[in-house]
Amino acid sequence: MMVIILRNDIIEILNNRKGEFISGEELSYLLKVSRTAIWKHINILRKEGYEIESVHKKGYRIVENYNSLLPGELIGRLQTQTIGRNIIYFESIDSTNDYCKQKGNDLSHGTVVISEEQLLGRGRLGRAWASPKGEGIWMSIFLKPHIPPLEGTKLTQIAAAAVCSTIRNVVGIDTLIKWPNDIVFNGKKLCGILTEMSAELNEIHYLIVGVGINVNTLYFSEEISDVATSIAVEIGKTVDRKTLVTNILKVFEELYEDFIIKGSIKKTIAICKEFSAILNKKVNIIRGNSIKEGLVIDITEEGNLLMLMENGEKEVIQSGEVSVRGLNGYV
Ligand code: BTX
């Protein structure tokens, strides 16, 4: 652990004085370790993906890595207390949610696992989630909330509210939330959320909120090109993923604390309603082989859908196993 802290400190110093060379001697003085130790850790940081120049008699200088989500690039911009204060980064992994599951309680609350690509990214019900290298945000937030397991689905609503409002604020496009777990724009999917948990009947061991956002992807495979879009496709230019990640985590933490500490999900539900893609619309509710049509009349304080069904009866729909489709296509 100490060595990781030391490497984070090296990155912080180099980042704070970007463009400047800092001698090995100064780093060794500031961090109270030998120059050889500094040199050793600089080499490890390079292997992790940081671009650090070294020039004889001048020292070390970090090269801005605009395209990466390396922890050292994120930590300095984070404005959270706990969420994302520990970031585990991969260039490539099967699935960030699976990594969290494998590590389970070894991870600390608030840890964020992030990867440049996922080889086996997953959606709900065993569906695949395309996660091409460097093009999106593929991350999992690991949490240990003291709430009843049935309340766990509210974390999906919190994440959806955080992602949707952040994209609106940072990028300026009118994204909408397609209950329960997608963020859409122009009827296509920009982001999907997969919440999974390990729990007993009345206690959550841990909960994983997986968030996949298509940020700079320009081409989608044929299978998903009808349903998928990205921020870059929609606005015609690439977007800095770091700004998005750090802002999403900030809003997520605010809404999460409202829920866990103050016991209030009101703000989250208000966002989910304000930016809902399906409120006051007719949709099909698909559960296995059954399809039912109805009008969405509310999103309840519990985060469920209140529907007026074709037979005139009102029905509360919980997220779990249902898919929601617009009558003419995806939304
Ligand atoms: P979902 O089941 O609602 O959506 C999956 C469906 O979305 C697929 O069947 C396909 O049609 C479509 N799809 C696949 N890839 C994409 C994409 N990149 N963009 C838009 N549509 C797509 C949504 O599940 C939940 C996705 C969560 C992904 C995150 S990424 C980090 C974490 N790790 C992991 O393995 N999953 C989560």
CSV table of C-alpha atoms and ligand atoms in Angstrom, one decimal:
chain,number,residue,atom,x,y,z
A,1,MET,CA,0.0,0.0,0.0
A,2,MET,CA,2.8,2.4,0.9
A,3,VAL,CA,4.4,2.1,-2.5
A,4,ILE,CA,1.1,2.8,-4.2
A,5,ILE,CA,0.8,6.0,-2.1
A,6,LEU,CA,4.3,6.9,-3.0
A,7,ARG,CA,3.6,6.5,-6.7
A,8,ASN,CA,0.4,8.6,-6.4
A,9,ASP,CA,2.5,11.3,-4.7
A,10,ILE,CA,5.0,11.2,-7.5
A,11,ILE,CA,2.3,11.6,-10.1
A,12,GLU,CA,0.7,14.4,-8.0
A,13,ILE,CA,3.9,16.4,-7.8
A,14,LEU,CA,4.7,15.9,-11.5
A,15,ASN,CA,1.1,16.8,-12.5
A,16,ASN,CA,1.0,19.9,-10.3
A,17,ARG,CA,4.1,21.2,-12.1
A,18,LYS,CA,3.3,20.0,-15.6
A,19,GLY,CA,5.7,21.2,-18.3
A,20,GLU,CA,8.5,21.5,-15.7
A,21,PHE,CA,11.4,19.1,-15.1
A,22,ILE,CA,11.7,18.0,-11.5
A,23,SER,CA,15.0,16.5,-10.4
A,24,GLY,CA,15.3,13.1,-8.9
A,25,GLU,CA,17.0,14.9,-6.0
A,26,GLU,CA,14.0,17.2,-5.3
A,27,LEU,CA,11.5,14.3,-5.6
A,28,SER,CA,13.6,12.2,-3.2
A,29,TYR,CA,13.8,15.2,-0.7
A,30,LEU,CA,10.0,15.9,-1.0
A,31,LEU,CA,9.0,12.3,-0.6
A,32,LYS,CA,11.7,11.3,1.9
A,33,VAL,CA,13.0,8.3,-0.1
A,34,SER,CA,16.2,7.6,-2.0
A,35,ARG,CA,16.8,8.7,-5.6
A,36,THR,CA,17.1,5.1,-6.6
A,37,ALA,CA,13.6,4.4,-5.1
A,38,ILE,CA,12.2,7.4,-7.2
A,39,TRP,CA,13.8,6.0,-10.3
A,40,LYS,CA,12.4,2.5,-9.6
A,41,HIS,CA,8.8,3.9,-9.1
A,42,ILE,CA,9.0,6.1,-12.2
A,43,ASN,CA,9.8,3.0,-14.2
A,44,ILE,CA,6.8,1.2,-12.7
A,45,LEU,CA,4.6,4.2,-13.5
A,46,ARG,CA,5.8,4.1,-17.1
A,47,LYS,CA,4.8,0.4,-17.3
A,48,GLU,CA,1.4,1.4,-15.9
A,49,GLY,CA,1.0,3.7,-18.9
A,50,TYR,CA,2.2,7.1,-17.7
A,51,GLU,CA,4.4,8.9,-20.2
A,52,ILE,CA,7.2,10.4,-18.1
A,53,GLU,CA,10.3,12.0,-19.8
A,54,SER,CA,13.6,11.9,-18.2
A,55,VAL,CA,16.5,14.1,-19.2
A,56,HIS,CA,20.0,13.9,-17.8
A,57,LYS,CA,20.7,16.6,-15.2
A,58,LYS,CA,17.2,18.0,-15.5
A,59,GLY,CA,15.0,15.3,-14.1
A,60,TYR,CA,11.5,14.0,-14.8
A,61,ARG,CA,8.6,15.6,-16.6
A,62,ILE,CA,5.1,14.2,-17.1
A,63,VAL,CA,3.6,14.3,-20.6
A,64,GLU,CA,-0.2,15.0,-20.5
A,65,ASN,CA,-2.0,11.8,-21.4
A,66,TYR,CA,-5.2,13.3,-22.7
A,67,ASN,CA,-6.6,10.0,-23.7
A,68,SER,CA,-6.2,7.9,-20.6
A,69,LEU,CA,-8.2,7.4,-17.5
A,70,LEU,CA,-5.2,6.6,-15.4
A,71,PRO,CA,-5.9,7.1,-11.6
A,72,GLY,CA,-3.2,9.8,-11.4
A,73,GLU,CA,-5.1,11.8,-14.1
A,74,LEU,CA,-8.4,11.5,-12.2
A,75,ILE,CA,-7.5,11.7,-8.5
A,76,GLY,CA,-6.4,15.4,-8.7
A,77,ARG,CA,-9.7,16.4,-10.3
A,78,LEU,CA,-12.0,14.4,-8.0
A,79,GLN,CA,-14.2,16.4,-5.7
A,80,THR,CA,-15.6,13.5,-3.7
A,81,GLN,CA,-15.0,12.3,-0.1
A,82,THR,CA,-15.1,8.5,-0.6
A,83,ILE,CA,-16.4,7.5,-4.0
A,84,GLY,CA,-13.4,7.0,-6.3
A,85,ARG,CA,-10.8,7.9,-3.7
A,86,ASN,CA,-9.4,4.4,-4.5
A,87,ILE,CA,-9.3,3.7,-8.2
A,88,ILE,CA,-8.2,0.4,-9.7
A,89,TYR,CA,-7.2,0.8,-13.3
A,90,PHE,CA,-6.8,-1.7,-16.2
A,91,GLU,CA,-5.9,-1.3,-19.8
A,92,SER,CA,-7.9,-4.4,-20.5
A,93,ILE,CA,-10.1,-6.7,-18.4
A,94,ASP,CA,-13.0,-9.1,-19.0
A,95,SER,CA,-15.5,-7.1,-17.0
A,96,THR,CA,-15.1,-4.5,-14.3
A,97,ASN,CA,-18.2,-5.9,-12.5
A,98,ASP,CA,-16.7,-9.4,-12.6
A,99,TYR,CA,-13.5,-8.1,-11.2
A,100,CYS,CA,-15.4,-6.6,-8.2
A,101,LYS,CA,-17.3,-9.8,-7.7
A,102,GLN,CA,-14.0,-11.8,-7.7
A,103,LYS,CA,-12.5,-9.4,-5.1
A,104,GLY,CA,-15.7,-9.1,-3.1
A,105,ASN,CA,-15.2,-7.8,0.4
A,106,ASP,CA,-11.4,-7.3,-0.2
A,107,LEU,CA,-12.4,-4.1,-1.9
A,108,SER,CA,-13.1,-1.0,0.2
A,109,HIS,CA,-16.4,0.9,0.0
A,110,GLY,CA,-16.3,3.6,-2.7
A,111,THR,CA,-13.6,1.8,-4.8
A,112,VAL,CA,-14.0,2.5,-8.5
A,113,VAL,CA,-12.7,-0.1,-11.0
A,114,ILE,CA,-12.1,1.3,-14.4
A,115,SER,CA,-10.8,-0.2,-17.6
A,116,GLU,CA,-9.9,1.1,-21.1
A,117,GLU,CA,-11.6,-1.9,-22.6
A,118,GLN,CA,-13.7,-4.9,-21.6
A,119,LEU,CA,-13.4,-8.2,-23.4
A,120,LEU,CA,-16.5,-9.6,-21.9
A,121,GLY,CA,-18.5,-6.6,-20.9
A,122,ARG,CA,-22.0,-7.6,-19.7
A,123,GLY,CA,-25.4,-6.1,-19.8
A,124,ARG,CA,-28.5,-7.4,-18.0
A,125,LEU,CA,-29.8,-11.0,-18.3
A,126,GLY,CA,-26.5,-12.2,-19.7
A,127,ARG,CA,-26.5,-9.8,-22.7
A,128,ALA,CA,-23.2,-8.5,-24.0
A,129,TRP,CA,-22.0,-4.9,-23.7
A,130,ALA,CA,-19.6,-3.6,-26.3
A,131,SER,CA,-16.7,-1.8,-24.6
A,132,PRO,CA,-14.0,-0.9,-27.2
A,133,LYS,CA,-10.6,0.3,-26.1
A,134,GLY,CA,-10.3,4.0,-25.0
A,135,GLU,CA,-13.6,4.9,-26.5
A,136,GLY,CA,-15.9,4.9,-23.5
A,137,ILE,CA,-16.2,4.9,-19.8
A,138,TRP,CA,-16.4,1.3,-18.5
A,139,MET,CA,-16.4,1.4,-14.7
A,140,SER,CA,-17.8,-0.2,-11.6
A,141,ILE,CA,-18.5,1.5,-8.3
A,142,PHE,CA,-18.1,-0.8,-5.3
A,143,LEU,CA,-20.4,-0.1,-2.4
A,144,LYS,CA,-21.2,-1.5,1.0
A,145,PRO,CA,-24.5,0.2,1.9
A,146,HIS,CA,-26.4,-0.7,5.1
A,147,ILE,CA,-29.8,-1.0,3.4
A,148,PRO,CA,-32.2,-3.8,2.9
A,149,PRO,CA,-31.5,-5.8,-0.3
A,150,LEU,CA,-34.8,-4.8,-1.8
A,151,GLU,CA,-33.6,-1.2,-1.8
A,152,GLY,CA,-30.6,-2.1,-3.9
A,153,THR,CA,-32.4,-1.3,-7.2
A,154,LYS,CA,-32.5,2.3,-6.1
A,155,LEU,CA,-28.7,2.5,-6.7
A,156,THR,CA,-29.5,2.1,-10.4
A,157,GLN,CA,-31.8,5.1,-10.3
A,158,ILE,CA,-29.1,7.1,-8.5
A,159,ALA,CA,-26.5,6.2,-11.1
A,160,ALA,CA,-28.9,7.0,-14.0
A,161,ALA,CA,-29.7,10.4,-12.4
A,162,ALA,CA,-26.0,11.1,-11.9
A,163,VAL,CA,-25.0,10.1,-15.5
A,164,CYS,CA,-27.9,11.8,-17.2
A,165,SER,CA,-27.6,15.2,-15.4
A,166,THR,CA,-23.8,15.2,-15.7
A,167,ILE,CA,-23.9,14.6,-19.5
A,168,ARG,CA,-26.5,17.4,-19.8
A,169,ASN,CA,-24.3,19.8,-17.8
A,170,VAL,CA,-20.9,18.9,-19.2
A,171,VAL,CA,-21.8,18.2,-22.8
A,172,GLY,CA,-25.0,20.1,-23.1
A,173,ILE,CA,-27.2,17.5,-24.9
A,174,ASP,CA,-30.7,16.7,-23.7
A,175,THR,CA,-30.1,13.1,-22.7
A,176,LEU,CA,-33.1,11.2,-21.2
A,177,ILE,CA,-33.4,8.3,-18.8
A,178,LYS,CA,-35.1,5.2,-20.1
A,179,TRP,CA,-36.2,3.5,-16.9
A,180,PRO,CA,-34.7,1.6,-15.3
A,181,ASN,CA,-31.1,1.5,-16.5
A,182,ASP,CA,-30.4,3.3,-19.8
A,183,ILE,CA,-29.5,6.8,-20.8
A,184,VAL,CA,-30.7,7.6,-24.3
A,185,PHE,CA,-30.4,10.4,-26.8
A,186,ASN,CA,-32.6,10.6,-29.9
A,187,GLY,CA,-34.0,7.2,-29.1
A,188,LYS,CA,-30.7,5.5,-29.0
A,189,LYS,CA,-28.7,4.1,-26.1
A,190,LEU,CA,-25.7,6.2,-24.9
A,191,CYS,CA,-25.2,4.4,-21.5
A,192,GLY,CA,-26.3,1.3,-19.7
A,193,ILE,CA,-26.2,0.5,-16.0
A,194,LEU,CA,-25.9,-2.9,-14.5
A,195,THR,CA,-26.3,-3.2,-10.7
A,196,GLU,CA,-25.4,-6.4,-9.1
A,197,MET,CA,-25.2,-7.4,-5.4
A,198,SER,CA,-24.2,-10.1,-3.0
A,199,ALA,CA,-26.7,-10.3,-0.2
A,200,GLU,CA,-28.4,-12.4,2.4
A,201,LEU,CA,-32.1,-12.1,3.1
A,202,ASN,CA,-31.8,-8.9,5.2
A,203,GLU,CA,-28.3,-7.7,4.6
A,204,ILE,CA,-26.2,-6.6,1.6
A,205,HIS,CA,-22.6,-7.8,1.6
A,206,TYR,CA,-21.7,-5.5,-1.2
A,207,LEU,CA,-23.2,-3.9,-4.2
A,208,ILE,CA,-21.6,-3.1,-7.6
A,209,VAL,CA,-22.9,-0.4,-9.9
A,210,GLY,CA,-21.5,-1.0,-13.4
A,211,VAL,CA,-21.7,2.0,-15.7
A,212,GLY,CA,-20.9,1.8,-19.4
A,213,ILE,CA,-21.0,5.1,-21.4
A,214,ASN,CA,-20.3,5.4,-25.2
A,215,VAL,CA,-18.2,8.6,-25.2
A,216,ASN,CA,-16.0,8.7,-28.3
A,217,THR,CA,-17.1,5.6,-30.2
A,218,LEU,CA,-17.7,6.4,-33.9
A,219,TYR,CA,-18.6,3.0,-35.3
A,220,PHE,CA,-20.9,0.4,-33.8
A,221,SER,CA,-21.2,-3.2,-35.0
A,222,GLU,CA,-24.2,-4.1,-37.1
A,223,GLU,CA,-25.9,-5.9,-34.2
A,224,ILE,CA,-26.2,-2.7,-32.2
A,225,SER,CA,-25.9,0.1,-34.7
A,226,ASP,CA,-29.7,0.6,-34.6
A,227,VAL,CA,-29.9,1.0,-30.9
A,228,ALA,CA,-26.6,2.5,-29.9
A,229,THR,CA,-25.1,5.9,-30.1
A,230,SER,CA,-22.2,7.9,-28.5
A,231,ILE,CA,-21.7,11.4,-27.3
A,232,ALA,CA,-19.1,12.0,-30.1
A,233,VAL,CA,-21.5,10.8,-32.8
A,234,GLU,CA,-24.2,13.1,-31.5
A,235,ILE,CA,-22.1,16.3,-31.1
A,236,GLY,CA,-19.6,15.7,-33.9
A,237,LYS,CA,-16.5,15.9,-31.7
A,238,THR,CA,-14.7,14.0,-29.1
A,239,VAL,CA,-15.2,14.6,-25.4
A,240,ASP,CA,-12.7,14.4,-22.4
A,241,ARG,CA,-13.6,11.3,-20.5
A,242,LYS,CA,-11.8,12.4,-17.4
A,243,THR,CA,-14.2,15.4,-16.9
A,244,LEU,CA,-17.2,13.2,-17.3
A,245,VAL,CA,-15.9,10.5,-14.9
A,246,THR,CA,-15.0,12.9,-12.1
A,247,ASN,CA,-18.3,14.9,-12.4
A,248,ILE,CA,-20.4,11.7,-12.5
A,249,LEU,CA,-18.7,10.4,-9.4
A,250,LYS,CA,-19.3,13.8,-7.6
A,251,VAL,CA,-23.1,13.8,-8.4
A,252,PHE,CA,-23.3,10.1,-7.6
A,253,GLU,CA,-21.8,10.7,-4.2
A,254,GLU,CA,-24.2,13.5,-3.4
A,255,LEU,CA,-27.3,11.5,-4.4
A,256,TYR,CA,-25.9,8.4,-2.7
A,257,GLU,CA,-25.4,10.2,0.6
A,258,ASP,CA,-28.8,11.8,0.4
A,259,PHE,CA,-30.2,8.3,0.2
A,260,ILE,CA,-27.9,6.5,2.7
A,261,ILE,CA,-27.4,9.2,5.3
A,262,LYS,CA,-30.6,11.3,5.1
A,263,GLY,CA,-32.7,8.4,3.9
A,264,SER,CA,-34.0,10.5,1.0
A,265,ILE,CA,-34.3,9.4,-2.6
A,266,LYS,CA,-36.4,12.4,-3.5
A,267,LYS,CA,-33.8,14.3,-5.5
A,268,THR,CA,-32.9,11.2,-7.5
A,269,ILE,CA,-36.5,10.4,-8.3
A,270,ALA,CA,-37.1,14.1,-9.3
A,271,ILE,CA,-34.2,13.9,-11.8
A,272,CYS,CA,-35.4,10.5,-13.1
A,273,LYS,CA,-38.9,12.0,-13.6
A,274,GLU,CA,-37.8,15.3,-15.1
A,275,PHE,CA,-35.6,13.6,-17.6
A,276,SER,CA,-37.7,10.5,-18.2
A,277,ALA,CA,-37.9,9.2,-21.7
A,278,ILE,CA,-41.0,7.2,-21.0
A,279,LEU,CA,-43.1,9.2,-18.5
A,280,ASN,CA,-46.6,9.9,-20.0
A,281,LYS,CA,-45.8,7.6,-22.9
A,282,LYS,CA,-47.3,4.3,-24.0
A,283,VAL,CA,-44.7,1.4,-23.7
A,284,ASN,CA,-44.5,-2.3,-23.9
A,285,ILE,CA,-43.5,-4.1,-20.8
A,286,ILE,CA,-41.6,-7.3,-21.8
A,287,ARG,CA,-41.3,-10.0,-19.2
A,288,GLY,CA,-40.0,-13.3,-20.6
A,289,ASN,CA,-42.4,-14.1,-23.5
A,290,SER,CA,-45.2,-11.9,-22.2
A,291,ILE,CA,-45.7,-8.4,-23.6
A,292,LYS,CA,-48.1,-5.9,-22.1
A,293,GLU,CA,-49.0,-2.4,-23.3
A,294,GLY,CA,-49.7,0.4,-20.9
A,295,LEU,CA,-49.2,4.1,-20.2
A,296,VAL,CA,-46.5,5.2,-17.8
A,297,ILE,CA,-48.2,7.6,-15.3
A,298,ASP,CA,-45.6,7.9,-12.6
A,299,ILE,CA,-42.2,6.9,-11.2
A,300,THR,CA,-42.9,6.2,-7.6
A,301,GLU,CA,-40.8,7.2,-4.5
A,302,GLU,CA,-39.6,3.6,-4.5
A,303,GLY,CA,-38.3,4.0,-8.1
A,304,ASN,CA,-40.9,1.8,-9.6
A,305,LEU,CA,-43.1,2.5,-12.6
A,306,LEU,CA,-46.8,3.2,-12.1
A,307,MET,CA,-48.6,2.1,-15.2
A,308,LEU,CA,-52.2,2.3,-16.5
A,309,MET,CA,-52.6,-0.9,-18.4
A,310,GLU,CA,-54.8,-1.6,-21.4
A,311,ASN,CA,-57.5,-3.2,-19.2
A,312,GLY,CA,-57.8,0.0,-17.2
A,313,GLU,CA,-56.1,-1.3,-14.1
A,314,LYS,CA,-53.1,0.4,-12.5
A,315,GLU,CA,-50.0,-1.7,-12.0
A,316,VAL,CA,-46.7,-1.1,-10.3
A,317,ILE,CA,-43.8,-2.4,-12.3
A,318,GLN,CA,-40.5,-3.2,-10.5
A,319,SER,CA,-37.3,-3.1,-12.5
A,320,GLY,CA,-35.9,-6.7,-12.0
A,321,GLU,CA,-36.6,-8.8,-15.0
A,322,VAL,CA,-38.6,-6.5,-17.3
A,323,SER,CA,-37.6,-4.7,-20.4
A,324,VAL,CA,-39.3,-1.5,-21.6
A,325,ARG,CA,-39.8,-0.8,-25.3
A,326,GLY,CA,-41.5,2.1,-27.0
A,327,LEU,CA,-44.4,1.1,-29.2
A,328,ASN,CA,-42.4,2.1,-32.3
A,329,GLY,CA,-38.9,0.9,-31.6
A,330,TYR,CA,-36.4,1.1,-28.8
A,331,VAL,CA,-37.8,4.0,-26.8
B,1,BTX,P1,-28.8,-4.1,-21.1
B,1,BTX,O1,-29.1,-5.5,-20.9
B,1,BTX,O2,-29.9,-3.1,-20.8
B,1,BTX,O3,-28.3,-3.8,-22.6
B,1,BTX,C1,-27.6,-4.7,-23.3
B,1,BTX,C2,-28.0,-4.5,-24.8
B,1,BTX,O4,-27.6,-3.3,-25.3
B,1,BTX,C3,-27.3,-5.5,-25.7
B,1,BTX,O5,-28.1,-6.7,-25.8
B,1,BTX,C4,-27.2,-4.8,-27.0
B,1,BTX,O6,-28.4,-4.8,-27.7
B,1,BTX,C5,-27.1,-3.3,-26.6
B,1,BTX,N1,-25.6,-2.9,-26.5
B,1,BTX,C6,-24.5,-3.7,-26.3
B,1,BTX,N2,-23.4,-2.9,-26.2
B,1,BTX,C7,-23.9,-1.6,-26.3
B,1,BTX,C8,-23.2,-0.4,-26.3
B,1,BTX,N3,-21.9,-0.2,-26.1
B,1,BTX,N4,-24.0,0.7,-26.4
B,1,BTX,C9,-25.3,0.7,-26.6
B,1,BTX,N5,-26.0,-0.5,-26.6
B,1,BTX,C10,-25.3,-1.6,-26.5
B,1,BTX,C11,-27.1,-2.5,-20.0
B,1,BTX,O7,-27.6,-3.7,-20.2
B,1,BTX,C12,-26.0,-2.5,-18.9
B,1,BTX,C13,-24.6,-2.3,-19.4
B,1,BTX,C14,-23.6,-2.2,-18.3
B,1,BTX,C15,-22.2,-2.1,-18.8
B,1,BTX,C16,-21.2,-1.8,-17.7
B,1,BTX,S1,-19.7,-1.4,-18.3
B,1,BTX,C17,-19.0,-1.6,-16.8
B,1,BTX,C18,-19.6,-2.8,-16.1
B,1,BTX,N6,-19.0,-4.0,-16.4
B,1,BTX,C19,-19.7,-4.8,-17.1
B,1,BTX,O8,-19.4,-6.0,-17.5
B,1,BTX,N7,-20.9,-4.2,-17.3
B,1,BTX,C20,-21.0,-2.9,-16.7
